[in-house]
PDB file of C-alpha atoms in Angstrom:
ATOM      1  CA  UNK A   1      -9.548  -5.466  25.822  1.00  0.00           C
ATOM      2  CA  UNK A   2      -7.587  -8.055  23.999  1.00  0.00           C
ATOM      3  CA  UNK A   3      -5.384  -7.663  21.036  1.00  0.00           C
ATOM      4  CA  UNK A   4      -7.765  -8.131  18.592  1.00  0.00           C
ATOM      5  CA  UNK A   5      -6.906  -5.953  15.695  1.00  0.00           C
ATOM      6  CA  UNK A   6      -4.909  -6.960  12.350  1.00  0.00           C
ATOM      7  CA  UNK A   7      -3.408  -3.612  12.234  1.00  0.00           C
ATOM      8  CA  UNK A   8       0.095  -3.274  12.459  1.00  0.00           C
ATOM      9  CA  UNK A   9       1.175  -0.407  14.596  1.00  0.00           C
ATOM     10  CA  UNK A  10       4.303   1.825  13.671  1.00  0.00           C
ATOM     11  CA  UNK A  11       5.818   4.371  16.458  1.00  0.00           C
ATOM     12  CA  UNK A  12       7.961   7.068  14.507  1.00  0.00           C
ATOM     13  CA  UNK A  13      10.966   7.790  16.746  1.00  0.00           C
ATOM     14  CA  UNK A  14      12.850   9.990  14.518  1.00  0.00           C
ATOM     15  CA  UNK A  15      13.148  13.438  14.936  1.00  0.00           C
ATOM     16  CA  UNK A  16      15.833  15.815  15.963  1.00  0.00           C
ATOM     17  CA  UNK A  17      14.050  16.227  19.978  1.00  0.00           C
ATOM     18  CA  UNK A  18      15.897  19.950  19.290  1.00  0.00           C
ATOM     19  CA  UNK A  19      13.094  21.489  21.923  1.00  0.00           C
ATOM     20  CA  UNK A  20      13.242  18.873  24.423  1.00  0.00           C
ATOM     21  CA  UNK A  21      16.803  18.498  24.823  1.00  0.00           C
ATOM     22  CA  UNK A  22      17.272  15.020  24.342  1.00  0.00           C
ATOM     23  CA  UNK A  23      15.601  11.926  22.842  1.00  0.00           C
ATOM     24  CA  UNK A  24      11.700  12.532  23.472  1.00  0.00           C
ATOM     25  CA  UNK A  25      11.289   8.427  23.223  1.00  0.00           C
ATOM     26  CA  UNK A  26      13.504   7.808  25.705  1.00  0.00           C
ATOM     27  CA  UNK A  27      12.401  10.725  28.440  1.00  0.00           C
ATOM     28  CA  UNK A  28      10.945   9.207  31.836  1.00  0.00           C
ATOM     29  CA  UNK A  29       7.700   9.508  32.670  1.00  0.00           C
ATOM     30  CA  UNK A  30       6.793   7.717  36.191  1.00  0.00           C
ATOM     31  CA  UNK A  31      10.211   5.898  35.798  1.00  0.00           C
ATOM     32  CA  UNK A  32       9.493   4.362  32.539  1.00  0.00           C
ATOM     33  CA  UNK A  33      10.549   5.704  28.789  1.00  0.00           C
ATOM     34  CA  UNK A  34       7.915   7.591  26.888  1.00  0.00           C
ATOM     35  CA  UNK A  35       8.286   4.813  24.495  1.00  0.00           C
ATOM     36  CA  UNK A  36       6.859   2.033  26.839  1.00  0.00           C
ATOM     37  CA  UNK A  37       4.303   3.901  27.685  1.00  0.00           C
ATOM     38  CA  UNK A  38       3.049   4.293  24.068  1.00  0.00           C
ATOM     39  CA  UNK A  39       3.662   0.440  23.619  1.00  0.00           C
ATOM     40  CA  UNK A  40       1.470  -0.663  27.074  1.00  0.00           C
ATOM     41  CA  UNK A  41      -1.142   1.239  25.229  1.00  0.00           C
ATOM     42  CA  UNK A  42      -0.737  -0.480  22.050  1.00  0.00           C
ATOM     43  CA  UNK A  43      -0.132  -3.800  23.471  1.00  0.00           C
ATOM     44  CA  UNK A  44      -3.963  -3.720  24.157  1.00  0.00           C
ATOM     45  CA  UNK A  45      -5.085  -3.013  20.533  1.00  0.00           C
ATOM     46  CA  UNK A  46      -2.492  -4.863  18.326  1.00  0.00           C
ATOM     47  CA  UNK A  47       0.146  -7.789  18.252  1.00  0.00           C
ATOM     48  CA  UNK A  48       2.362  -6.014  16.147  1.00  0.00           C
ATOM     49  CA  UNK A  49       4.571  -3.062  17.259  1.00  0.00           C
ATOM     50  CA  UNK A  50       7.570  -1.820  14.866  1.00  0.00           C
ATOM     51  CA  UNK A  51       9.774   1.267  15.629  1.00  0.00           C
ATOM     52  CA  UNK A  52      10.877   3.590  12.695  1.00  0.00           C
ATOM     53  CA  UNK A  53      13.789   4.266  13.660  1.00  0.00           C
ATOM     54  CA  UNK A  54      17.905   3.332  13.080  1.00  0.00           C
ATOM     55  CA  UNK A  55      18.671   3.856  16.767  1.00  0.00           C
ATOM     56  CA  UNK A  56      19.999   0.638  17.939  1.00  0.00           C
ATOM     57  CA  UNK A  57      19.106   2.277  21.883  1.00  0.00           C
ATOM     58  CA  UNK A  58      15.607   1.217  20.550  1.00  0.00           C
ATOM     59  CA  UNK A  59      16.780  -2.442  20.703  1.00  0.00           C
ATOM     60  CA  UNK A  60      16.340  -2.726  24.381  1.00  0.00           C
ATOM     61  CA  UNK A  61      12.311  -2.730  23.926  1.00  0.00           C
ATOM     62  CA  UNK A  62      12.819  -6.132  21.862  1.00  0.00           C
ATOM     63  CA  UNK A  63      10.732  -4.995  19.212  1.00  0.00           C
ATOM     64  CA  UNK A  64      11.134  -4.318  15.377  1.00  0.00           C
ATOM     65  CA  UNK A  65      13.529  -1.920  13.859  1.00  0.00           C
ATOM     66  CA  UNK A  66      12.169  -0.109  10.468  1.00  0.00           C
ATOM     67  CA  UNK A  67      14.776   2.495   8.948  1.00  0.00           C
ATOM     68  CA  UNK A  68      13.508   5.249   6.882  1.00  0.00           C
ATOM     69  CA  UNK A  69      14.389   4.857   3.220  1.00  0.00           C
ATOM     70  CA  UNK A  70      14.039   8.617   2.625  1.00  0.00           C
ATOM     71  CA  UNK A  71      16.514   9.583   4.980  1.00  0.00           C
ATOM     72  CA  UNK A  72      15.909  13.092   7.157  1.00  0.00           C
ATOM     73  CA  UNK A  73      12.462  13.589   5.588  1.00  0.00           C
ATOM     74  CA  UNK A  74      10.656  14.287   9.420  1.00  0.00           C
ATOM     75  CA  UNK A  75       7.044  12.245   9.923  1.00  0.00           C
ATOM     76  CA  UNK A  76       6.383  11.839   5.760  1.00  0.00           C
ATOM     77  CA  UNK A  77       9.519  10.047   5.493  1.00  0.00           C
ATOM     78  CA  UNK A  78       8.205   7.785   8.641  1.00  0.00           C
ATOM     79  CA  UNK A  79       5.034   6.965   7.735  1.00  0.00           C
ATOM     80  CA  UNK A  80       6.384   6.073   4.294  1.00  0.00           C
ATOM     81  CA  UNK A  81       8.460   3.725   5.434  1.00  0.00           C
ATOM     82  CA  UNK A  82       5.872   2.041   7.629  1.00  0.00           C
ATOM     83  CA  UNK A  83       3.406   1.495   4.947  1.00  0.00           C
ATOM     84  CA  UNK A  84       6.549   0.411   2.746  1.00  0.00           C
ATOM     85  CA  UNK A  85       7.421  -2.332   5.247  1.00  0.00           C
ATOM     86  CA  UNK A  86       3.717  -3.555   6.122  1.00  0.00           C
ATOM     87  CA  UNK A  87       2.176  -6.304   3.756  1.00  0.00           C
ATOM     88  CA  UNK A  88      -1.473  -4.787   5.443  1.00  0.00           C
ATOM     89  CA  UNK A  89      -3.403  -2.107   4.080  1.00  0.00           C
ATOM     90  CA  UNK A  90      -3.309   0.068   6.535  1.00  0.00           C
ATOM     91  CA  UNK A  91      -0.832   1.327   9.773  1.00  0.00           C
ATOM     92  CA  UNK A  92      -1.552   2.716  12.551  1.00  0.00           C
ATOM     93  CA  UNK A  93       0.795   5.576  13.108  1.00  0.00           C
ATOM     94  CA  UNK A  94       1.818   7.134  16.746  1.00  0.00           C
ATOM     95  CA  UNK A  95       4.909   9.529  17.519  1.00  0.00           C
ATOM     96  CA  UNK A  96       7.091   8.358  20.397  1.00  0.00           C
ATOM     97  CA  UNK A  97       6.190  11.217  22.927  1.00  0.00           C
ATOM     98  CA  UNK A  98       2.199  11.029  23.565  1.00  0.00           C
ATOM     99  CA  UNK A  99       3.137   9.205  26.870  1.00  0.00           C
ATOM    100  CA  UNK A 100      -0.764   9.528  28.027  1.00  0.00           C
ATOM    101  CA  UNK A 101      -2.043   7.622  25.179  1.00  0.00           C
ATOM    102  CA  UNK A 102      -3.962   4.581  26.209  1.00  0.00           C
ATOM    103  CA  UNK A 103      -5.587   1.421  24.583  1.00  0.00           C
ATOM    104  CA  UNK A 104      -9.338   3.248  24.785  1.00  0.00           C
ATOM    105  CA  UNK A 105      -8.313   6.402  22.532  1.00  0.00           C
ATOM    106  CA  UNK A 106      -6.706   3.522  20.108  1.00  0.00           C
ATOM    107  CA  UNK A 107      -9.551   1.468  19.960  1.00  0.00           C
ATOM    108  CA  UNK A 108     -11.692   4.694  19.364  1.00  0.00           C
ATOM    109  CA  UNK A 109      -9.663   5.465  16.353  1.00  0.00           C
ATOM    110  CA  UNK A 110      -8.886   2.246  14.825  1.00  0.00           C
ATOM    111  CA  UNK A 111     -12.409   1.184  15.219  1.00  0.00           C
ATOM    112  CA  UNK A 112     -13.660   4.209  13.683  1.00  0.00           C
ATOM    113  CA  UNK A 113     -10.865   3.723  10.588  1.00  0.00           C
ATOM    114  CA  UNK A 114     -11.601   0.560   9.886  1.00  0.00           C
ATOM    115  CA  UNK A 115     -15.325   0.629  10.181  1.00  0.00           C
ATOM    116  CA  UNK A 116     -15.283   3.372   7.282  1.00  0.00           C
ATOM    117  CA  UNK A 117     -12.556   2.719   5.238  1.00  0.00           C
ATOM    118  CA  UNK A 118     -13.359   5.232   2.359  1.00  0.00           C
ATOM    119  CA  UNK A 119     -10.824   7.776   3.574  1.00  0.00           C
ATOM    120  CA  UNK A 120      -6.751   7.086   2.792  1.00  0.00           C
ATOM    121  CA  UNK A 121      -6.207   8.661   6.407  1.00  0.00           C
ATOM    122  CA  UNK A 122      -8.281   8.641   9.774  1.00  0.00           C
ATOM    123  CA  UNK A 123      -6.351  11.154  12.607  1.00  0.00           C
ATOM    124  CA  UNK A 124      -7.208  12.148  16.031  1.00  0.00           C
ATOM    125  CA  UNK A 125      -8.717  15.435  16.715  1.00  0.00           C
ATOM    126  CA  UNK A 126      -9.935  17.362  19.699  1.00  0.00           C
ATOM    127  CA  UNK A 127     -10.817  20.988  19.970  1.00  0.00           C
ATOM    128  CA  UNK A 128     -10.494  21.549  16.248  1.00  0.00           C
ATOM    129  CA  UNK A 129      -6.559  20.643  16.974  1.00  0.00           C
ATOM    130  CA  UNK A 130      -5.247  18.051  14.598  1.00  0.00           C
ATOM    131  CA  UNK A 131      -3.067  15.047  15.738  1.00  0.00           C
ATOM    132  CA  UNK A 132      -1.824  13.265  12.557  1.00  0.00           C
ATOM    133  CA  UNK A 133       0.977  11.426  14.268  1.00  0.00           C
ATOM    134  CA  UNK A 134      -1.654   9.531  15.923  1.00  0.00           C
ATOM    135  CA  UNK A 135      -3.695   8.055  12.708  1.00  0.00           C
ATOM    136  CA  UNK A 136      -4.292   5.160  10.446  1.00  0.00           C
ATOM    137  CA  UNK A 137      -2.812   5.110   7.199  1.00  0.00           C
ATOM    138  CA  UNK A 138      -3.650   3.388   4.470  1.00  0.00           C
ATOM    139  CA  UNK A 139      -1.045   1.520   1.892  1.00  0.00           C
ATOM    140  CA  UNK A 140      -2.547   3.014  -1.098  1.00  0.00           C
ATOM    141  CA  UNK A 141      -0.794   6.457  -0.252  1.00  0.00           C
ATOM    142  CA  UNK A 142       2.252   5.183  -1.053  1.00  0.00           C
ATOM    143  CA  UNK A 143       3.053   6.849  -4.711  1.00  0.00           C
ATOM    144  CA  UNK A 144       1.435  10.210  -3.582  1.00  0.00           C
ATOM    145  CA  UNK A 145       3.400   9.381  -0.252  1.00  0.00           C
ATOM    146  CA  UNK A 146       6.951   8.997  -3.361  1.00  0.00           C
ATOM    147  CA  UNK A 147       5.613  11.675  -5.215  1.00  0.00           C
ATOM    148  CA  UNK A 148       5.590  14.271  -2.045  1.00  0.00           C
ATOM    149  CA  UNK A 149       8.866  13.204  -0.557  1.00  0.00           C
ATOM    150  CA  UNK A 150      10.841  12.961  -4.361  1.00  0.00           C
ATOM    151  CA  UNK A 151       9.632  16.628  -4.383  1.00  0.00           C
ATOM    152  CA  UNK A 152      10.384  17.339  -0.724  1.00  0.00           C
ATOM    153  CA  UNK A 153       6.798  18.851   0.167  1.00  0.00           C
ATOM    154  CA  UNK A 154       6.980  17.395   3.752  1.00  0.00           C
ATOM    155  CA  UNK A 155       4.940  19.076   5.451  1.00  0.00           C
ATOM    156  CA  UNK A 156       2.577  16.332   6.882  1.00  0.00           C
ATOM    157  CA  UNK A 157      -0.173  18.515   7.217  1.00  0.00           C
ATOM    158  CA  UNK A 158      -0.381  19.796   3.618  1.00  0.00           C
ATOM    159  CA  UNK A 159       0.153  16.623   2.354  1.00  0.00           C
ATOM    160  CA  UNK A 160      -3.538  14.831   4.070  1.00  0.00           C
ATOM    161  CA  UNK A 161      -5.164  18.056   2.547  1.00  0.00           C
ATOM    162  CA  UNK A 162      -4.531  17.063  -0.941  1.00  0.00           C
ATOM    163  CA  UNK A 163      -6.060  13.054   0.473  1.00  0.00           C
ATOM    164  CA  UNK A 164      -9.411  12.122   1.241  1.00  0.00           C
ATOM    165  CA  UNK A 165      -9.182  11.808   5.001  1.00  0.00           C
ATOM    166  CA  UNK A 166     -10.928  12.027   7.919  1.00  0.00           C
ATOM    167  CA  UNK A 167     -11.757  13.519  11.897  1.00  0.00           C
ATOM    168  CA  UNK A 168     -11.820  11.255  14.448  1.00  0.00           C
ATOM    169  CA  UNK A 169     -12.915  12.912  17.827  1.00  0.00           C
ATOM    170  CA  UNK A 170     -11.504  11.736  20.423  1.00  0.00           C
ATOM    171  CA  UNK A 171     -13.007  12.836  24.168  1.00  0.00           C
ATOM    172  CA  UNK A 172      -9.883  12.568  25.869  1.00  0.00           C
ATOM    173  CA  UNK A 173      -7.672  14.999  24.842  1.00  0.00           C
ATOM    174  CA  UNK A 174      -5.424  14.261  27.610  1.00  0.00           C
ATOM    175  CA  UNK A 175      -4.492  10.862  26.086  1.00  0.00           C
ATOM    176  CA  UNK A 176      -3.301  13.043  23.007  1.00  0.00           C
ATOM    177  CA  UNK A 177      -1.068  15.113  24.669  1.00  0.00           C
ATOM    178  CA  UNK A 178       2.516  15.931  22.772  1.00  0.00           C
ATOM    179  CA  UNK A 179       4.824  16.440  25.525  1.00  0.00           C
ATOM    180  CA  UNK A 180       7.943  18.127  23.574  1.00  0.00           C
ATOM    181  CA  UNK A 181       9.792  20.666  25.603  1.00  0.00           C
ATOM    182  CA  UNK A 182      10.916  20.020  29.446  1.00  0.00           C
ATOM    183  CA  UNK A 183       7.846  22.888  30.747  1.00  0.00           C
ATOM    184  CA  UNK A 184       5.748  20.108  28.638  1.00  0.00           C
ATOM    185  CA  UNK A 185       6.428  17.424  30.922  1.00  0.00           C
ATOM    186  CA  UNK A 186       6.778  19.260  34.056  1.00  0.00           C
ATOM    187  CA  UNK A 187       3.372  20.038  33.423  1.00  0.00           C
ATOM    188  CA  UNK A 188       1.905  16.461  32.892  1.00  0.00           C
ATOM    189  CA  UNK A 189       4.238  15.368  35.729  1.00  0.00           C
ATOM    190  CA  UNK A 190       2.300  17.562  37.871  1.00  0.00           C
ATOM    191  CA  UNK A 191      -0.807  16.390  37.368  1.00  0.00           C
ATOM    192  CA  UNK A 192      -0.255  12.530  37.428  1.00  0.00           C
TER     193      UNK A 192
END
């Protein structure tokens, strides 16, 4: 599939990796960071690729640099600085370590968002498991998006509750795999 889409992507690669031990985004899988594995992916659905991040490690990929303006605020604080920096209406939001995501879960999604676009926020799910960090987001969040982070409710999932959002079901649950302890990726490793 070719790049097609007008929907900027944003890959959040914040976070303290406390579990795994050291930078999820930059953990190997098959000899390449998590990272590029979440771009390939995305290089078959959009054009345009920004990391939210201040890392300057993150310059090697040759992509965009977007720093969060509500510093230490976890995933709210990410995706609010994504839909800060985009002049579209909507993002499409991925965390750095779902190395098994690939361009036919994306287009699943982003088709899905943008062919009903009455809910703020479109996420993955599979088994009744949410996957926010792999969702489109739309730019009219942004004062509720203020509003939640000026009172520091940051909890990402209470915040889409109080949103009109919706399910996306996504067949491969696989491709949404969080990998974020070393047993994690051992696991996956062993089945590649």
């Amino acid at each position: 599939m070719s790049a097609n889409y007008n929907i900027p992507a944003y890959i959040l690669c914040g976070g303290k990796s406390s579990r795994m031990k050291r930078d999820k985004a930059l953990v190997l899988l098959q000899e390449e960071p998590f990272i590029k594995h979440v771009v390939n992916a995305l290089n078959k659905t959009t054009t345009t690729i920004c990391l939210v991040s201040e890392n300057r490690n993150f310059e090697q990929f040759g992509l965009p640099l977007v720093a969060d303006i509500y510093k230490d605020k976890g995933p709210l604080g990410g995706i609010h600085a994504a839909l800060n920096h985009t002049q579209e209406g909507r993002v499409l939001i991925l965390s750095c370590d779902i190395p098994l995501i690939n361009s036919q879960t994306l287009t699943r999604l982003v088709d899905a968002a943008l062919s009903n676009p009455d809910a703020n926020i479109h996420f993955a799910t599979a088994n009744e498991n949410w996957h926010p960090l792999i969702g489109v987001y739309s730019k009219a969040l942004l004062p509720d998006l203020e509003f939640a982070l000026q009172q520091n409710r940051l909890k990402l999932i209470d915040f889409i509750k109080t949103q009109t959002y919706r399910e996306i079901a996504i067949a491969d649950t696989r491709s949404l795999t969080n990998v974020n302890t070393p047993e994690a990726l051992a696991e996956i490793q062993k089945n590649i």
